């Protein structure tokens, strides 16, 4: 790749210009997708030109990159958006680390931290080292005869400037329009604008420099072909102490599960006998149950990696104990899931109820995958299973559309005569707006609910910003604007005070929360 270092420099300049053009004074929107595609295309071109093709196994990494890039364009719900950004950069990092080797499926516990740390170091150092080494090699080979004549250029500029100034002054005096053009040109060179231009250039070149380091990392440090070898974890625990720990934990869980079964079969009657309402039962101990499931997973994974299992009998015994624990944990997760369902039945949807509900499903699937891998002695895929489950959770949030589902479900509850909370709906992202507008226009709601829903939509009207710059285009915000336009003049009787307090036509006040 060193032979193509001039192409590399041109590519960095192009990336710097693309970054500046797409992101300067623009919110994140479609510009992120375009920049990610530019990085992939330019980086791929440089690597292919250097005869460094993409490994077939690493082609699959492009799918989540594409999916989560698109997710940033179509969603605005905070956690969905954050995880989409996170997984875009995570899979870009995986791609840079596995371009040549393609063994990312086999990465072990220490591989991800080590490889990401190494990638960060490459991004910080490789571009500079590469350019200096390539220039030195070019000079040693006598290829620097075409170097740029800097001194003659500077002398020419110094001589030309006073001549241009003289003729420009005379021409400006002869024509008022030309004089105005000259004035407009030099107005762009104010002190603030010069400082801004310098900062833009530095920032853009810095970003391109980092991307260049990642491309070089893919070229020279992504051969991970030995990742599927035995990672050689030191077996620090004996079989006897491992069995004691797993067995005691399993029977502790069993005693808890026995107590839980009365709630599965007794329902609200047994809850009432214990003195708890549905709401209290739904909240009580949920976080603790999630903690039990999480630490059980850590326990099984740790013991599987560091416990001695020298004979076939010991391996089957360990797998049996792990299966015993996982079976109890799945019932515990079912209990936690039931508590969430009870909370939704009582209060309706919210982000803090939907997040754990979706998370519990993927945690249960991960536990099942872990026990299957343990039984078939494929422990090397443990980390991959965690990556798949984490990606599945983030994907589910994108597909489920949390805020739109919350708005739809809670409006259906209102139609059934349940409590309506306009402030909660006003705190959602623009993902919920089309649903709320549809409910406001097409459903026969009680007058008071209709007016409160109008207050919610009036909050959005004063918060959802028009997309003036195509680089910041986001489908969620665009759909929200299109939906709000359908309201026409139907909200003319509403007023907003200090942008956070809405007054309805009947004189009631509602607060708006959040910024979009």
XYZ file of C-alpha atoms in Angstrom:
516
model
C 0.000 0.000 0.000
C 3.003 2.262 0.465
C 3.334 2.527 -3.328
C -0.061 4.240 -3.429
C 0.573 6.774 -0.687
C -0.247 9.688 -3.010
C -3.675 8.157 -3.591
C -3.907 7.814 0.181
C -3.212 11.532 0.670
C -5.790 12.468 -1.968
C -8.311 10.159 -0.306
C -7.746 11.843 3.068
C -8.280 15.282 1.523
C -11.491 14.073 -0.125
C -12.735 12.628 3.172
C -11.867 15.889 4.960
C -13.872 17.877 2.412
C -16.802 15.428 2.584
C -16.870 15.633 6.394
C -16.781 19.431 6.377
C -19.445 19.663 3.686
C -21.803 17.211 5.388
C -21.511 18.119 9.058
C -20.488 21.756 9.481
C -23.395 23.613 11.121
C -25.706 20.691 10.302
C -27.515 18.343 12.682
C -26.998 14.619 12.240
C -29.352 13.128 9.684
C -28.831 11.642 6.261
C -25.300 13.091 6.330
C -24.182 10.266 8.660
C -25.236 7.592 6.164
C -23.491 9.414 3.328
C -20.269 9.814 5.332
C -20.230 6.157 6.420
C -20.718 5.104 2.787
C -17.940 7.476 1.688
C -15.560 5.967 4.259
C -16.428 2.427 3.151
C -16.109 3.219 -0.558
C -12.864 5.191 -0.309
C -11.321 2.804 2.208
C -12.386 -0.208 0.172
C -10.966 1.339 -3.000
C -7.571 1.991 -1.365
C -7.381 -1.506 0.089
C -8.426 -3.213 -3.138
C -5.945 -1.094 -5.106
C -3.274 -2.383 -2.725
C -4.443 -5.979 -3.405
C -5.937 -6.379 0.082
C -9.420 -7.817 -0.564
C -12.192 -8.061 1.992
C -12.475 -11.507 3.570
C -15.756 -13.250 2.704
C -16.642 -13.746 6.371
C -16.286 -10.020 7.007
C -18.781 -9.150 4.267
C -21.519 -9.999 6.795
C -20.356 -7.113 8.987
C -21.584 -4.712 6.300
C -25.211 -5.730 6.952
C -25.501 -4.365 10.522
C -23.535 -1.279 9.467
C -26.113 -0.601 6.749
C -29.080 -1.426 9.003
C -28.082 0.763 11.932
C -27.015 3.590 9.629
C -30.527 3.590 8.165
C -31.969 3.375 11.697
C -30.396 6.737 12.542
C -32.370 8.159 9.625
C -35.795 6.745 10.482
C -35.941 6.926 14.295
C -35.638 9.661 16.933
C -36.378 7.729 20.136
C -33.308 8.387 22.352
C -32.179 4.861 23.281
C -32.857 3.514 19.783
C -30.853 6.369 18.302
C -27.978 5.959 20.778
C -27.702 2.205 20.202
C -27.857 2.727 16.430
C -24.894 5.122 16.587
C -23.073 2.741 18.934
C -23.512 -0.322 16.731
C -22.571 1.548 13.548
C -19.195 2.416 15.073
C -18.835 -0.986 16.777
C -19.263 -2.895 13.520
C -17.046 -0.429 11.659
C -14.397 -1.233 14.280
C -15.001 -4.967 13.782
C -14.650 -4.497 10.021
C -11.337 -2.640 10.428
C -10.047 -5.383 12.735
C -11.146 -8.313 10.590
C -10.798 -7.092 6.992
C -8.081 -9.611 6.141
C -8.648 -12.457 8.609
C -12.443 -12.569 8.846
C -12.456 -14.488 12.148
C -14.561 -12.034 14.178
C -17.061 -14.792 15.002
C -14.386 -16.519 17.094
C -13.295 -13.518 19.166
C -12.837 -14.360 22.839
C -13.257 -12.381 26.058
C -10.111 -10.322 25.708
C -10.187 -9.861 21.953
C -12.708 -7.037 21.702
C -11.083 -4.727 24.302
C -7.590 -5.488 22.955
C -8.484 -5.013 19.309
C -10.518 -1.844 19.866
C -7.675 -0.392 21.947
C -5.218 -1.299 19.182
C -7.513 0.266 16.569
C -7.660 3.513 18.539
C -3.874 3.539 18.668
C -3.705 2.951 14.915
C -6.129 5.794 14.261
C -3.938 8.105 16.311
C -0.532 7.105 14.910
C -0.610 5.092 11.696
C -1.460 7.861 9.205
C 1.471 10.033 10.268
C 3.927 7.141 10.368
C 2.726 5.834 7.017
C 3.081 9.175 5.236
C 6.560 9.814 6.663
C 7.752 6.292 5.805
C 6.302 6.484 2.282
C 7.935 9.873 1.645
C 11.278 8.587 2.911
C 11.036 5.479 0.718
C 10.151 7.633 -2.282
C 13.150 9.897 -1.625
C 15.506 6.940 -1.176
C 14.322 5.510 -4.486
C 14.930 8.796 -6.265
C 11.240 9.398 -6.895
C 11.148 12.897 -5.408
C 12.245 14.706 -8.565
C 8.710 15.978 -9.063
C 8.465 17.627 -5.662
C 6.450 20.822 -5.453
C 8.596 23.973 -6.110
C 7.548 25.828 -2.977
C 10.073 28.710 -3.082
C 9.330 29.786 -6.686
C 5.606 29.643 -5.911
C 6.048 31.909 -2.886
C 8.147 34.405 -4.891
C 5.476 34.483 -7.612
C 2.717 35.129 -5.060
C 4.680 37.977 -3.405
C 5.269 39.657 -6.773
C 1.677 39.158 -7.982
C -0.123 40.537 -4.914
C 0.744 44.268 -5.278
C 0.119 44.122 -9.030
C -3.307 42.534 -8.485
C -4.097 45.125 -5.823
C -3.270 48.015 -8.201
C -5.324 46.708 -11.121
C -8.164 45.654 -8.850
C -8.354 49.169 -7.362
C -8.497 50.763 -10.807
C -11.162 48.334 -12.088
C -13.286 48.769 -8.967
C -13.155 52.546 -9.392
C -14.334 52.153 -12.982
C -17.378 49.942 -12.254
C -19.666 50.022 -9.181
C -20.917 46.437 -9.655
C -17.365 45.117 -9.828
C -16.507 47.184 -6.754
C -19.396 45.559 -4.872
C -18.164 42.100 -5.879
C -14.685 42.926 -4.596
C -16.129 44.202 -1.320
C -18.238 41.054 -0.874
C -15.183 38.898 -1.550
C -13.053 40.586 1.105
C -15.920 40.641 3.622
C -15.451 36.875 3.900
C -12.060 37.473 5.501
C -13.183 38.959 8.814
C -11.349 37.810 11.941
C -14.243 35.593 13.108
C -14.639 33.992 9.714
C -10.910 33.359 9.413
C -10.889 31.682 12.848
C -13.932 29.598 11.865
C -12.318 28.548 8.591
C -9.104 27.533 10.354
C -11.064 25.493 12.910
C -13.101 23.808 10.143
C -9.945 22.865 8.253
C -8.243 21.490 11.365
C -11.301 19.498 12.437
C -11.924 18.043 8.973
C -8.278 17.051 8.471
C -8.192 15.519 11.959
C -11.261 13.371 11.247
C -9.802 12.294 7.884
C -6.493 11.524 9.630
C -8.287 9.227 12.095
C -10.204 7.486 9.322
C -6.944 7.041 7.419
C -5.458 5.342 10.470
C -8.415 2.936 10.574
C -7.937 2.125 6.866
C -4.237 1.437 7.449
C -5.155 -0.715 10.437
C -7.395 -2.771 8.148
C -4.484 -3.100 5.702
C -1.729 -4.055 8.143
C -3.295 -5.274 11.393
C -6.526 -7.079 10.519
C -5.152 -10.562 9.950
C -6.954 -12.329 12.799
C -6.754 -15.801 11.262
C -5.608 -17.312 14.573
C -8.669 -16.072 16.473
C -10.338 -19.495 16.300
C -7.440 -21.141 18.088
C -7.717 -22.082 21.739
C -7.447 -18.881 23.737
C -5.691 -20.783 26.486
C -7.597 -19.534 29.528
C -5.883 -20.705 32.661
C -8.030 -23.178 34.610
C -7.868 -21.695 38.089
C -10.865 -23.466 39.683
C -11.114 -27.141 40.558
C -14.076 -29.279 39.608
C -15.186 -29.931 43.219
C -15.470 -26.266 44.270
C -17.140 -25.458 40.967
C -19.758 -28.149 41.562
C -20.413 -26.919 45.100
C -20.953 -23.340 43.960
C -23.181 -24.198 40.999
C -25.176 -26.774 42.939
C -25.881 -24.490 45.893
C -26.856 -21.615 43.628
C -29.152 -23.907 41.639
C -31.022 -25.116 44.726
C -31.327 -21.553 46.067
C -32.941 -20.564 42.800
C -35.218 -23.615 42.988
C -36.548 -22.520 46.381
C -37.345 -19.084 44.947
C -39.043 -20.625 41.915
C -41.303 -22.761 44.138
C -42.578 -19.586 45.781
C -43.117 -17.928 42.400
C -45.389 -20.668 41.089
C -48.258 -19.619 43.313
C -48.324 -16.295 41.419
C -48.307 -17.978 38.021
C -51.326 -20.102 38.943
C -52.986 -17.889 41.535
C -52.962 -14.594 39.644
C -54.453 -11.494 41.245
C -56.026 -13.498 44.099
C -52.701 -14.574 45.563
C -51.206 -11.131 45.052
C -54.042 -9.620 47.020
C -53.636 -12.204 49.801
C -50.071 -11.015 50.337
C -51.216 -7.397 50.600
C -49.833 -6.133 47.279
C -51.678 -4.351 44.516
C -50.906 -5.059 40.850
C -48.843 -1.878 40.680
C -46.837 -2.691 43.800
C -46.251 -6.285 42.710
C -45.111 -5.162 39.255
C -42.491 -2.813 40.697
C -41.286 -4.886 43.626
C -37.998 -6.661 43.027
C -37.883 -6.315 39.244
C -34.378 -4.842 39.154
C -33.177 -7.502 41.579
C -34.504 -10.285 39.349
C -32.739 -8.798 36.346
C -29.569 -8.662 38.445
C -29.965 -12.326 39.393
C -30.310 -13.321 35.728
C -27.330 -11.200 34.650
C -24.970 -12.437 37.374
C -26.090 -16.017 36.748
C -25.018 -15.596 33.145
C -21.664 -14.173 34.269
C -21.263 -17.066 36.741
C -21.872 -19.754 34.120
C -19.647 -18.096 31.516
C -16.821 -17.569 34.029
C -16.927 -21.102 35.408
C -17.130 -22.564 31.908
C -13.963 -20.690 30.931
C -11.904 -21.095 34.116
C -13.096 -24.328 35.792
C -11.311 -27.637 35.330
C -13.293 -30.333 33.472
C -10.791 -33.075 32.836
C -13.021 -36.087 32.154
C -16.104 -36.592 30.026
C -18.130 -37.314 33.166
C -17.065 -34.015 34.719
C -17.992 -32.134 31.543
C -21.474 -33.666 31.510
C -21.895 -32.991 35.228
C -20.906 -29.342 34.752
C -23.282 -29.011 31.792
C -26.078 -30.560 33.854
C -25.566 -28.109 36.726
C -25.439 -25.203 34.270
C -28.660 -26.405 32.644
C -30.263 -26.713 36.088
C -29.366 -23.099 36.904
C -30.449 -21.787 33.506
C -33.822 -23.532 33.854
C -34.404 -21.770 37.188
C -33.198 -18.437 35.783
C -35.589 -18.708 32.830
C -38.460 -19.098 35.290
C -37.138 -16.108 37.240
C -37.053 -14.134 33.979
C -40.626 -15.232 33.327
C -41.547 -13.866 36.748
C -39.823 -10.571 35.957
C -41.558 -10.475 32.569
C -44.911 -11.036 34.274
C -44.237 -8.081 36.547
C -43.619 -5.873 33.512
C -46.840 -7.141 31.911
C -48.743 -6.305 35.086
C -47.259 -2.811 35.072
C -48.289 -2.337 31.427
C -51.800 -3.578 32.169
C -52.083 -1.077 34.999
C -50.278 1.968 33.596
C -49.899 1.373 29.842
C -46.779 1.519 27.722
C -43.743 3.654 28.488
C -40.099 3.523 27.466
C -39.064 2.262 30.890
C -41.527 -0.636 30.597
C -40.823 -1.541 26.982
C -37.019 -1.475 27.244
C -36.840 -4.221 29.920
C -39.657 -6.212 28.301
C -37.687 -6.503 25.049
C -34.420 -6.938 26.948
C -35.802 -9.879 28.942
C -36.632 -11.769 25.759
C -33.097 -11.415 24.403
C -31.539 -12.231 27.775
C -33.566 -15.437 27.899
C -32.508 -16.352 24.351
C -28.878 -15.646 25.274
C -29.094 -17.961 28.292
C -30.507 -20.723 26.103
C -27.762 -20.177 23.527
C -25.077 -20.302 26.227
C -26.303 -23.606 27.643
C -26.525 -25.119 24.139
C -22.961 -23.986 23.360
C -21.784 -25.367 26.698
C -23.455 -28.736 26.099
C -21.868 -29.102 22.649
C -18.511 -27.731 23.913
C -18.529 -24.705 21.609
C -17.529 -22.241 24.323
C -15.462 -20.285 21.795
C -18.758 -18.858 20.470
C -19.845 -17.403 23.830
C -18.750 -13.859 22.986
C -20.316 -14.091 19.538
C -23.608 -15.135 21.167
C -23.461 -12.062 23.401
C -22.789 -9.864 20.359
C -25.766 -11.399 18.509
C -28.078 -10.935 21.500
C -26.963 -7.317 21.987
C -27.432 -6.593 18.293
C -30.820 -8.311 18.405
C -31.947 -6.094 21.278
C -30.929 -2.925 19.435
C -32.545 -4.209 16.229
C -35.789 -4.942 18.082
C -35.974 -1.363 19.339
C -35.621 -0.088 15.766
C -38.240 -2.464 14.370
C -40.669 -2.122 17.287
C -40.592 1.704 17.146
C -40.913 2.269 20.887
C -42.463 5.750 20.922
C -44.984 5.053 18.153
C -46.024 1.821 19.892
C -46.352 3.686 23.196
C -48.601 6.328 21.655
C -50.765 3.753 19.844
C -51.211 1.473 22.848
C -51.969 4.268 25.294
C -54.520 5.872 22.960
C -56.267 2.489 22.660
C -56.439 2.396 26.456
C -58.075 5.828 26.409
C -60.715 4.509 24.007
C -61.395 1.803 26.610
C -61.958 4.444 29.276
C -58.518 4.235 30.901
C -56.539 7.202 32.264
C -55.080 9.635 29.704
C -51.713 11.274 30.378
C -51.069 14.015 27.783
C -47.797 15.115 29.406
C -46.333 11.639 28.961
C -47.242 11.609 25.267
C -45.777 15.102 24.858
C -42.440 13.823 26.174
C -42.062 11.268 23.370
C -39.992 11.798 20.258
C -41.251 12.687 16.791
C -41.710 8.953 16.123
C -45.049 9.237 17.964
C -46.448 12.250 16.084
C -48.075 10.483 13.069
C -49.925 8.133 15.439
C -51.158 11.002 17.611
C -52.324 13.037 14.612
C -54.186 10.006 13.258
C -55.919 9.540 16.618
C -56.780 13.231 16.842
C -58.348 13.313 13.365
C -59.937 9.883 12.992
C -61.183 8.653 16.362
C -64.285 9.629 18.301
C -62.707 10.640 21.583
C -64.415 12.279 24.551
C -64.256 16.057 24.251
C -61.904 16.510 27.203
C -59.503 13.853 25.888
C -59.649 15.359 22.400
C -58.735 18.765 23.814
C -55.872 17.338 25.888
C -54.546 15.474 22.847
C -54.676 18.776 20.971
C -52.485 20.285 23.700
C -50.002 17.435 23.208
C -49.871 18.073 19.461
C -49.536 21.814 20.022
C -46.408 21.031 22.057
C -44.991 19.212 19.054
C -45.905 22.045 16.682
C -43.727 24.380 18.739
C -40.897 21.854 19.078
C -40.545 20.006 15.807
C -38.204 22.058 13.682
C -38.591 22.351 9.941
C -35.809 20.548 8.069
C -34.192 23.375 6.130
C -30.895 21.634 5.371
C -31.029 18.386 3.371
C -27.912 17.156 5.184
C -29.890 17.047 8.442
C -32.854 15.241 6.895
C -34.423 12.658 9.181
C -37.440 10.615 8.113
C -38.995 10.694 11.584
C -38.917 14.503 11.752
C -40.148 14.786 8.142
C -43.101 12.458 8.809
C -43.911 14.425 11.956
C -43.971 17.701 10.011
C -46.134 16.147 7.292
C -48.572 14.812 9.890
C -48.777 18.124 11.761
C -49.550 19.905 8.486
C -52.685 17.748 8.234
C -54.069 19.485 11.333
C -54.541 22.728 9.399
C -56.122 25.384 11.627
C -57.716 22.950 14.081
C -55.363 24.037 16.907
C -55.802 27.787 16.492
C -57.518 28.033 19.893
C -54.380 26.874 21.724
C -51.650 29.148 23.062
C -48.216 28.409 24.438
C -46.542 30.308 27.242
C -42.739 30.380 27.323
C -42.692 27.358 25.036
C -43.418 24.870 27.796
C -46.969 25.608 29.003
C -49.946 25.141 26.682
C -53.328 26.766 27.317
C -56.296 24.896 25.837
C -59.460 26.590 24.485
C -61.273 25.722 27.736
C -58.571 27.421 29.818
C -56.699 24.367 31.120
C -52.900 24.311 31.206
C -50.521 21.489 30.267
C -46.738 21.363 30.346
C -44.526 20.272 27.469
C -41.361 18.362 28.219
C -38.259 17.517 26.180
C -36.592 18.955 23.114
C -36.560 17.425 19.649
